[in-house]
PDB file of C-alpha atoms in Angstrom:
ATOM      1  CA  MET B   1     130.296 -20.985  23.602  1.00 65.00           C
ATOM      2  CA  ALA B   2     128.959 -22.707  26.163  1.00 84.00           C
ATOM      3  CA  ILE B   3     125.437 -24.034  26.749  1.00 91.00           C
ATOM      4  CA  GLN B   4     123.294 -21.019  28.722  1.00 95.00           C
ATOM      5  CA  ILE B   5     119.720 -21.304  30.235  1.00 97.00           C
ATOM      6  CA  ASP B   6     118.310 -18.493  31.048  1.00 95.00           C
ATOM      7  CA  GLN B   7     114.908 -19.351  31.958  1.00 96.00           C
ATOM      8  CA  ILE B   8     113.324 -22.618  32.692  1.00 97.00           C
ATOM      9  CA  ASN B   9     109.152 -23.387  31.915  1.00 98.00           C
ATOM     10  CA  PRO B  10     108.320 -26.009  34.459  1.00 98.00           C
ATOM     11  CA  GLY B  11     105.748 -27.836  32.327  1.00 97.00           C
ATOM     12  CA  SER B  12     108.317 -28.823  29.850  1.00 98.00           C
ATOM     13  CA  THR B  13     110.845 -29.594  32.055  1.00 98.00           C
ATOM     14  CA  ALA B  14     111.759 -32.856  33.939  1.00 98.00           C
ATOM     15  CA  VAL B  15     114.180 -34.065  36.855  1.00 98.00           C
ATOM     16  CA  ILE B  16     115.643 -36.633  36.794  1.00 99.00           C
ATOM     17  CA  VAL B  17     116.988 -37.978  39.915  1.00 99.00           C
ATOM     18  CA  ILE B  18     120.166 -41.098  38.685  1.00 98.00           C
ATOM     19  CA  ASP B  19     120.352 -44.002  41.683  1.00 98.00           C
ATOM     20  CA  MET B  20     119.909 -41.992  44.778  1.00 98.00           C
ATOM     21  CA  GLN B  21     119.187 -45.661  45.650  1.00 98.00           C
ATOM     22  CA  ASN B  22     120.524 -47.782  49.077  1.00 98.00           C
ATOM     23  CA  ASP B  23     123.068 -49.526  47.883  1.00 98.00           C
ATOM     24  CA  PHE B  24     124.587 -46.540  46.735  1.00 98.00           C
ATOM     25  CA  ILE B  25     123.727 -44.068  49.717  1.00 98.00           C
ATOM     26  CA  ALA B  26     122.657 -45.511  53.232  1.00 97.00           C
ATOM     27  CA  PRO B  27     125.739 -46.148  55.367  1.00 96.00           C
ATOM     28  CA  GLY B  28     128.040 -49.078  54.951  1.00 96.00           C
ATOM     29  CA  ALA B  29     126.168 -49.737  51.858  1.00 97.00           C
ATOM     30  CA  PRO B  30     128.483 -51.801  49.051  1.00 96.00           C
ATOM     31  CA  LEU B  31     128.714 -49.140  46.751  1.00 97.00           C
ATOM     32  CA  GLU B  32     128.353 -46.013  49.147  1.00 97.00           C
ATOM     33  CA  THR B  33     128.833 -43.042  47.677  1.00 97.00           C
ATOM     34  CA  PRO B  34     129.241 -40.345  50.887  1.00 96.00           C
ATOM     35  CA  MET B  35     128.645 -37.300  48.559  1.00 97.00           C
ATOM     36  CA  GLY B  36     125.430 -38.704  47.894  1.00 97.00           C
ATOM     37  CA  MET B  37     124.105 -37.917  51.856  1.00 97.00           C
ATOM     38  CA  GLU B  38     125.441 -35.199  52.089  1.00 97.00           C
ATOM     39  CA  LEU B  39     123.790 -33.257  48.818  1.00 98.00           C
ATOM     40  CA  MET B  40     120.535 -34.439  50.340  1.00 98.00           C
ATOM     41  CA  PRO B  41     118.940 -31.526  51.419  1.00 98.00           C
ATOM     42  CA  ARG B  42     119.331 -29.474  48.124  1.00 98.00           C
ATOM     43  CA  LEU B  43     117.840 -32.777  46.367  1.00 98.00           C
ATOM     44  CA  GLN B  44     115.365 -32.544  48.917  1.00 98.00           C
ATOM     45  CA  LYS B  45     114.634 -28.547  48.383  1.00 98.00           C
ATOM     46  CA  LEU B  46     114.318 -29.138  44.685  1.00 98.00           C
ATOM     47  CA  LEU B  47     112.555 -31.813  44.695  1.00 98.00           C
ATOM     48  CA  GLY B  48     110.125 -29.843  46.983  1.00 98.00           C
ATOM     49  CA  HIS B  49     110.549 -26.948  44.124  1.00 98.00           C
ATOM     50  CA  ALA B  50     109.640 -29.494  41.423  1.00 98.00           C
ATOM     51  CA  ARG B  51     106.823 -30.565  42.433  1.00 98.00           C
ATOM     52  CA  GLN B  52     105.463 -27.288  43.648  1.00 97.00           C
ATOM     53  CA  THR B  53     105.992 -25.902  40.373  1.00 97.00           C
ATOM     54  CA  GLY B  54     104.929 -28.913  37.843  1.00 97.00           C
ATOM     55  CA  MET B  55     107.940 -30.241  36.451  1.00 98.00           C
ATOM     56  CA  GLU B  56     108.123 -33.723  35.821  1.00 98.00           C
ATOM     57  CA  VAL B  57     110.604 -35.813  38.334  1.00 98.00           C
ATOM     58  CA  ILE B  58     111.652 -38.829  37.095  1.00 98.00           C
ATOM     59  CA  PHE B  59     113.906 -41.165  39.242  1.00 98.00           C
ATOM     60  CA  THR B  60     116.810 -44.144  37.837  1.00 98.00           C
ATOM     61  CA  ALA B  61     117.750 -47.116  39.790  1.00 98.00           C
ATOM     62  CA  HIS B  62     120.891 -48.898  38.530  1.00 98.00           C
ATOM     63  CA  ALA B  63     120.007 -53.000  38.819  1.00 98.00           C
ATOM     64  CA  HIS B  64     120.715 -56.144  37.231  1.00 98.00           C
ATOM     65  CA  ARG B  65     119.535 -59.538  37.267  1.00 97.00           C
ATOM     66  CA  ARG B  66     120.198 -62.004  39.701  1.00 94.00           C
ATOM     67  CA  ASN B  67     121.588 -64.620  37.103  1.00 94.00           C
ATOM     68  CA  GLY B  68     124.030 -61.797  35.695  1.00 94.00           C
ATOM     69  CA  CYS B  69     122.293 -62.045  32.143  1.00 96.00           C
ATOM     70  CA  ASP B  70     122.100 -58.226  31.832  1.00 96.00           C
ATOM     71  CA  MET B  71     125.325 -57.580  34.177  1.00 96.00           C
ATOM     72  CA  GLY B  72     127.901 -56.923  30.644  1.00 96.00           C
ATOM     73  CA  LEU B  73     131.037 -55.603  32.014  1.00 97.00           C
ATOM     74  CA  PHE B  74     130.738 -53.947  35.125  1.00 96.00           C
ATOM     75  CA  GLY B  75     131.159 -57.452  36.563  1.00 93.00           C
ATOM     76  CA  GLU B  76     134.643 -56.881  36.084  1.00 95.00           C
ATOM     77  CA  ILE B  77     134.491 -52.635  37.114  1.00 95.00           C
ATOM     78  CA  TYR B  78     132.655 -53.301  40.429  1.00 96.00           C
ATOM     79  CA  PRO B  79     133.088 -56.731  42.384  1.00 95.00           C
ATOM     80  CA  PRO B  80     130.025 -55.923  44.432  1.00 95.00           C
ATOM     81  CA  ILE B  81     128.142 -55.989  41.279  1.00 96.00           C
ATOM     82  CA  GLN B  82     129.774 -59.133  40.196  1.00 95.00           C
ATOM     83  CA  ASN B  83     129.841 -60.701  44.010  1.00 94.00           C
ATOM     84  CA  GLN B  84     126.041 -59.992  43.772  1.00 94.00           C
ATOM     85  CA  VAL B  85     126.481 -57.603  47.050  1.00 95.00           C
ATOM     86  CA  GLY B  86     124.866 -54.662  45.283  1.00 97.00           C
ATOM     87  CA  LEU B  87     122.420 -53.801  42.881  1.00 98.00           C
ATOM     88  CA  VAL B  88     120.618 -56.831  42.493  1.00 98.00           C
ATOM     89  CA  ASP B  89     117.237 -56.090  41.034  1.00 97.00           C
ATOM     90  CA  GLU B  90     114.566 -56.877  43.215  1.00 96.00           C
ATOM     91  CA  THR B  91     116.157 -56.326  46.217  1.00 97.00           C
ATOM     92  CA  ALA B  92     115.595 -53.367  48.612  1.00 98.00           C
ATOM     93  CA  GLY B  93     119.092 -52.179  47.341  1.00 98.00           C
ATOM     94  CA  VAL B  94     117.482 -50.860  44.040  1.00 98.00           C
ATOM     95  CA  ASP B  95     115.157 -49.119  46.257  1.00 98.00           C
ATOM     96  CA  ILE B  96     114.827 -45.809  46.095  1.00 98.00           C
ATOM     97  CA  TYR B  97     116.515 -44.532  49.025  1.00 98.00           C
ATOM     98  CA  PRO B  98     113.420 -43.009  51.889  1.00 98.00           C
ATOM     99  CA  GLU B  99     114.334 -39.599  52.260  1.00 97.00           C
ATOM    100  CA  VAL B 100     113.645 -38.777  48.628  1.00 98.00           C
ATOM    101  CA  ALA B 101     111.345 -41.274  47.915  1.00 97.00           C
ATOM    102  CA  PRO B 102     109.211 -41.098  44.388  1.00 98.00           C
ATOM    103  CA  GLN B 103     105.748 -39.596  45.178  1.00 96.00           C
ATOM    104  CA  ARG B 104     102.134 -40.777  44.025  1.00 89.00           C
ATOM    105  CA  ASP B 105     102.732 -42.208  39.780  1.00 92.00           C
ATOM    106  CA  GLU B 106     106.356 -41.119  39.879  1.00 98.00           C
ATOM    107  CA  VAL B 107     108.239 -43.148  37.423  1.00 98.00           C
ATOM    108  CA  VAL B 108     111.345 -45.171  38.181  1.00 98.00           C
ATOM    109  CA  ILE B 109     113.154 -46.240  35.198  1.00 98.00           C
ATOM    110  CA  LYS B 110     115.282 -49.229  35.581  1.00 98.00           C
ATOM    111  CA  LYS B 111     118.497 -49.319  33.856  1.00 98.00           C
ATOM    112  CA  HIS B 112     121.683 -51.560  32.902  1.00 98.00           C
ATOM    113  CA  ARG B 113     123.843 -49.202  32.439  1.00 98.00           C
ATOM    114  CA  TYR B 114     125.359 -45.792  33.451  1.00 98.00           C
ATOM    115  CA  SER B 115     122.841 -43.853  31.053  1.00 98.00           C
ATOM    116  CA  ALA B 116     119.538 -43.319  31.685  1.00 98.00           C
ATOM    117  CA  PHE B 117     118.650 -43.079  28.238  1.00 98.00           C
ATOM    118  CA  PHE B 118     120.647 -46.292  27.383  1.00 98.00           C
ATOM    119  CA  GLY B 119     117.828 -49.558  26.962  1.00 97.00           C
ATOM    120  CA  THR B 120     115.222 -47.964  28.353  1.00 98.00           C
ATOM    121  CA  ASP B 121     112.046 -45.764  27.474  1.00 98.00           C
ATOM    122  CA  LEU B 122     113.445 -42.106  28.798  1.00 98.00           C
ATOM    123  CA  ASP B 123     113.199 -40.616  25.802  1.00 98.00           C
ATOM    124  CA  ILE B 124     109.929 -41.737  25.153  1.00 98.00           C
ATOM    125  CA  ILE B 125     108.626 -40.591  28.302  1.00 98.00           C
ATOM    126  CA  LEU B 126     110.167 -37.435  27.964  1.00 98.00           C
ATOM    127  CA  ARG B 127     108.798 -36.890  24.564  1.00 98.00           C
ATOM    128  CA  THR B 128     105.758 -38.466  25.344  1.00 98.00           C
ATOM    129  CA  ARG B 129     105.501 -35.331  28.353  1.00 98.00           C
ATOM    130  CA  LYS B 130     107.018 -32.733  25.664  1.00 98.00           C
ATOM    131  CA  ILE B 131     109.857 -32.153  27.682  1.00 98.00           C
ATOM    132  CA  ASP B 132     112.123 -30.111  26.112  1.00 98.00           C
ATOM    133  CA  THR B 133     114.897 -29.470  29.595  1.00 98.00           C
ATOM    134  CA  VAL B 134     116.046 -32.091  31.827  1.00 98.00           C
ATOM    135  CA  VAL B 135     117.737 -31.605  35.445  1.00 98.00           C
ATOM    136  CA  ILE B 136     120.080 -33.867  36.208  1.00 99.00           C
ATOM    137  CA  THR B 137     120.871 -35.105  40.031  1.00 98.00           C
ATOM    138  CA  GLY B 138     121.764 -37.701  41.870  1.00 98.00           C
ATOM    139  CA  VAL B 139     125.120 -40.181  41.777  1.00 98.00           C
ATOM    140  CA  THR B 140     127.935 -40.161  40.551  1.00 98.00           C
ATOM    141  CA  THR B 141     129.074 -36.979  38.754  1.00 98.00           C
ATOM    142  CA  GLU B 142     131.217 -38.330  36.472  1.00 98.00           C
ATOM    143  CA  ASN B 143     130.058 -41.957  35.601  1.00 98.00           C
ATOM    144  CA  CYS B 144     125.694 -41.807  35.494  1.00 98.00           C
ATOM    145  CA  CYS B 145     125.136 -37.819  35.577  1.00 98.00           C
ATOM    146  CA  HIS B 146     127.679 -37.441  32.998  1.00 98.00           C
ATOM    147  CA  ALA B 147     126.495 -40.610  30.392  1.00 98.00           C
ATOM    148  CA  THR B 148     123.323 -39.542  30.937  1.00 98.00           C
ATOM    149  CA  ALA B 149     123.776 -35.618  30.270  1.00 98.00           C
ATOM    150  CA  ARG B 150     125.348 -36.456  27.096  1.00 98.00           C
ATOM    151  CA  ASP B 151     122.915 -38.397  26.024  1.00 98.00           C
ATOM    152  CA  ALA B 152     120.237 -35.716  27.122  1.00 98.00           C
ATOM    153  CA  MET B 153     121.772 -33.936  25.243  1.00 98.00           C
ATOM    154  CA  PHE B 154     122.494 -35.867  21.453  1.00 98.00           C
ATOM    155  CA  HIS B 155     118.733 -36.657  21.797  1.00 98.00           C
ATOM    156  CA  GLY B 156     118.606 -32.801  21.891  1.00 98.00           C
ATOM    157  CA  TYR B 157     117.369 -31.933  25.249  1.00 98.00           C
ATOM    158  CA  LYS B 158     118.520 -28.816  26.980  1.00 98.00           C
ATOM    159  CA  VAL B 159     120.243 -29.767  30.207  1.00 98.00           C
ATOM    160  CA  ALA B 160     121.130 -28.135  33.549  1.00 98.00           C
ATOM    161  CA  PHE B 161     123.107 -29.858  35.098  1.00 98.00           C
ATOM    162  CA  ILE B 162     123.067 -29.079  39.305  1.00 98.00           C
ATOM    163  CA  CYS B 163     126.330 -28.728  41.029  1.00 98.00           C
ATOM    164  CA  ASP B 164     124.923 -29.526  44.563  1.00 98.00           C
ATOM    165  CA  ALA B 165     122.900 -32.166  43.917  1.00 98.00           C
ATOM    166  CA  THR B 166     125.165 -34.784  42.000  1.00 98.00           C
ATOM    167  CA  GLY B 167     127.840 -35.860  43.569  1.00 98.00           C
ATOM    168  CA  THR B 168     130.529 -39.186  43.934  1.00 98.00           C
ATOM    169  CA  TYR B 169     132.875 -40.607  45.592  1.00 97.00           C
ATOM    170  CA  ASN B 170     136.993 -41.202  46.154  1.00 97.00           C
ATOM    171  CA  TYR B 171     139.233 -43.296  43.556  1.00 96.00           C
ATOM    172  CA  PRO B 172     142.038 -44.903  44.452  1.00 96.00           C
ATOM    173  CA  ASP B 173     144.911 -45.145  42.596  1.00 97.00           C
ATOM    174  CA  MET B 174     145.137 -47.032  39.168  1.00 95.00           C
ATOM    175  CA  GLY B 175     148.374 -45.267  37.897  1.00 97.00           C
ATOM    176  CA  PHE B 176     147.755 -41.744  37.857  1.00 96.00           C
ATOM    177  CA  GLY B 177     147.434 -41.046  41.836  1.00 98.00           C
ATOM    178  CA  ALA B 178     144.395 -40.799  44.164  1.00 98.00           C
ATOM    179  CA  ILE B 179     142.271 -38.608  43.174  1.00 98.00           C
ATOM    180  CA  PRO B 180     139.675 -36.943  46.181  1.00 98.00           C
ATOM    181  CA  ALA B 181     135.861 -37.480  45.099  1.00 98.00           C
ATOM    182  CA  GLU B 182     135.575 -33.078  44.900  1.00 98.00           C
ATOM    183  CA  GLU B 183     138.527 -33.399  42.496  1.00 98.00           C
ATOM    184  CA  VAL B 184     136.547 -35.714  40.507  1.00 98.00           C
ATOM    185  CA  HIS B 185     133.444 -33.341  40.693  1.00 98.00           C
ATOM    186  CA  ARG B 186     135.335 -30.741  40.011  1.00 98.00           C
ATOM    187  CA  VAL B 187     137.661 -31.638  36.891  1.00 98.00           C
ATOM    188  CA  THR B 188     133.077 -33.474  35.328  1.00 98.00           C
ATOM    189  CA  LEU B 189     131.751 -29.954  36.036  1.00 98.00           C
ATOM    190  CA  GLY B 190     134.359 -28.424  34.422  1.00 98.00           C
ATOM    191  CA  VAL B 191     133.810 -30.827  31.677  1.00 98.00           C
ATOM    192  CA  LEU B 192     130.046 -30.396  31.467  1.00 98.00           C
ATOM    193  CA  ALA B 193     130.095 -26.775  31.681  1.00 98.00           C
ATOM    194  CA  GLY B 194     132.358 -26.455  28.323  1.00 97.00           C
ATOM    195  CA  SER B 195     130.766 -29.380  26.120  1.00 96.00           C
ATOM    196  CA  THR B 196     127.306 -30.311  27.290  1.00 98.00           C
ATOM    197  CA  ALA B 197     125.094 -28.696  30.216  1.00 98.00           C
ATOM    198  CA  HIS B 198     124.664 -25.241  31.517  1.00 98.00           C
ATOM    199  CA  VAL B 199     125.640 -26.280  35.338  1.00 98.00           C
ATOM    200  CA  MET B 200     124.017 -24.365  38.134  1.00 98.00           C
ATOM    201  CA  THR B 201     123.342 -25.040  41.454  1.00 98.00           C
ATOM    202  CA  THR B 202     119.906 -25.896  43.099  1.00 98.00           C
ATOM    203  CA  ASP B 203     119.058 -21.936  44.194  1.00 98.00           C
ATOM    204  CA  GLU B 204     119.674 -21.050  40.715  1.00 98.00           C
ATOM    205  CA  LEU B 205     117.296 -23.430  39.341  1.00 98.00           C
ATOM    206  CA  ILE B 206     114.753 -22.768  41.518  1.00 98.00           C
ATOM    207  CA  HIS B 207     115.252 -19.246  40.631  1.00 97.00           C
ATOM    208  CA  LYS B 208     115.118 -19.560  36.981  1.00 96.00           C
ATOM    209  CA  SER B 209     112.181 -21.449  37.201  1.00 95.00           C
ATOM    210  CA  ARG B 210     110.086 -19.686  39.087  1.00 84.00           C
ATOM    211  CA  GLN B 211     105.956 -18.840  37.952  1.00 66.00           C
TER     212      GLN B 211
END
């Protein structure tokens, strides 16, 4: 049986906006993820609803120190990280893209790995706020969003994964053929729906959480 969420209580729900940073979203960015710009209107709609209904809104920002001490294997995987042209802490590139910027006291969690739970205080914040359901949005579907959704489920949170407010990029041929972003997105959603989360649209999330 897949996980199902029939009703969402805004007071015990947190929307987690994953890595909607300049270095991923801005045109020409070193780690540009085109689907991130495409999903912007739905994410803005979702954030407006979340703030109006009293959901917690939490942002994550992937960042590495300039000396590379927290880089791990990411330097081998992503040349912009190794060359320090992307995701360098305390630069404008790691800031949240202005069209979905945090408001007031909304938390921004800096992370050094795909999952927003790994090596951060996200779980402490969620438990302090008495959150039992998390809503996953942002980029990328198969990496940071997927990893955060999985860890959220491992920690006992119900997960709503928003299929039209998450996105990714095209994968080059790594020995298995090139994979377009839309296919990476579709397959990841299928895996999550069967193993981890209730995958739903922005409008479905809004409908399930109307007070």
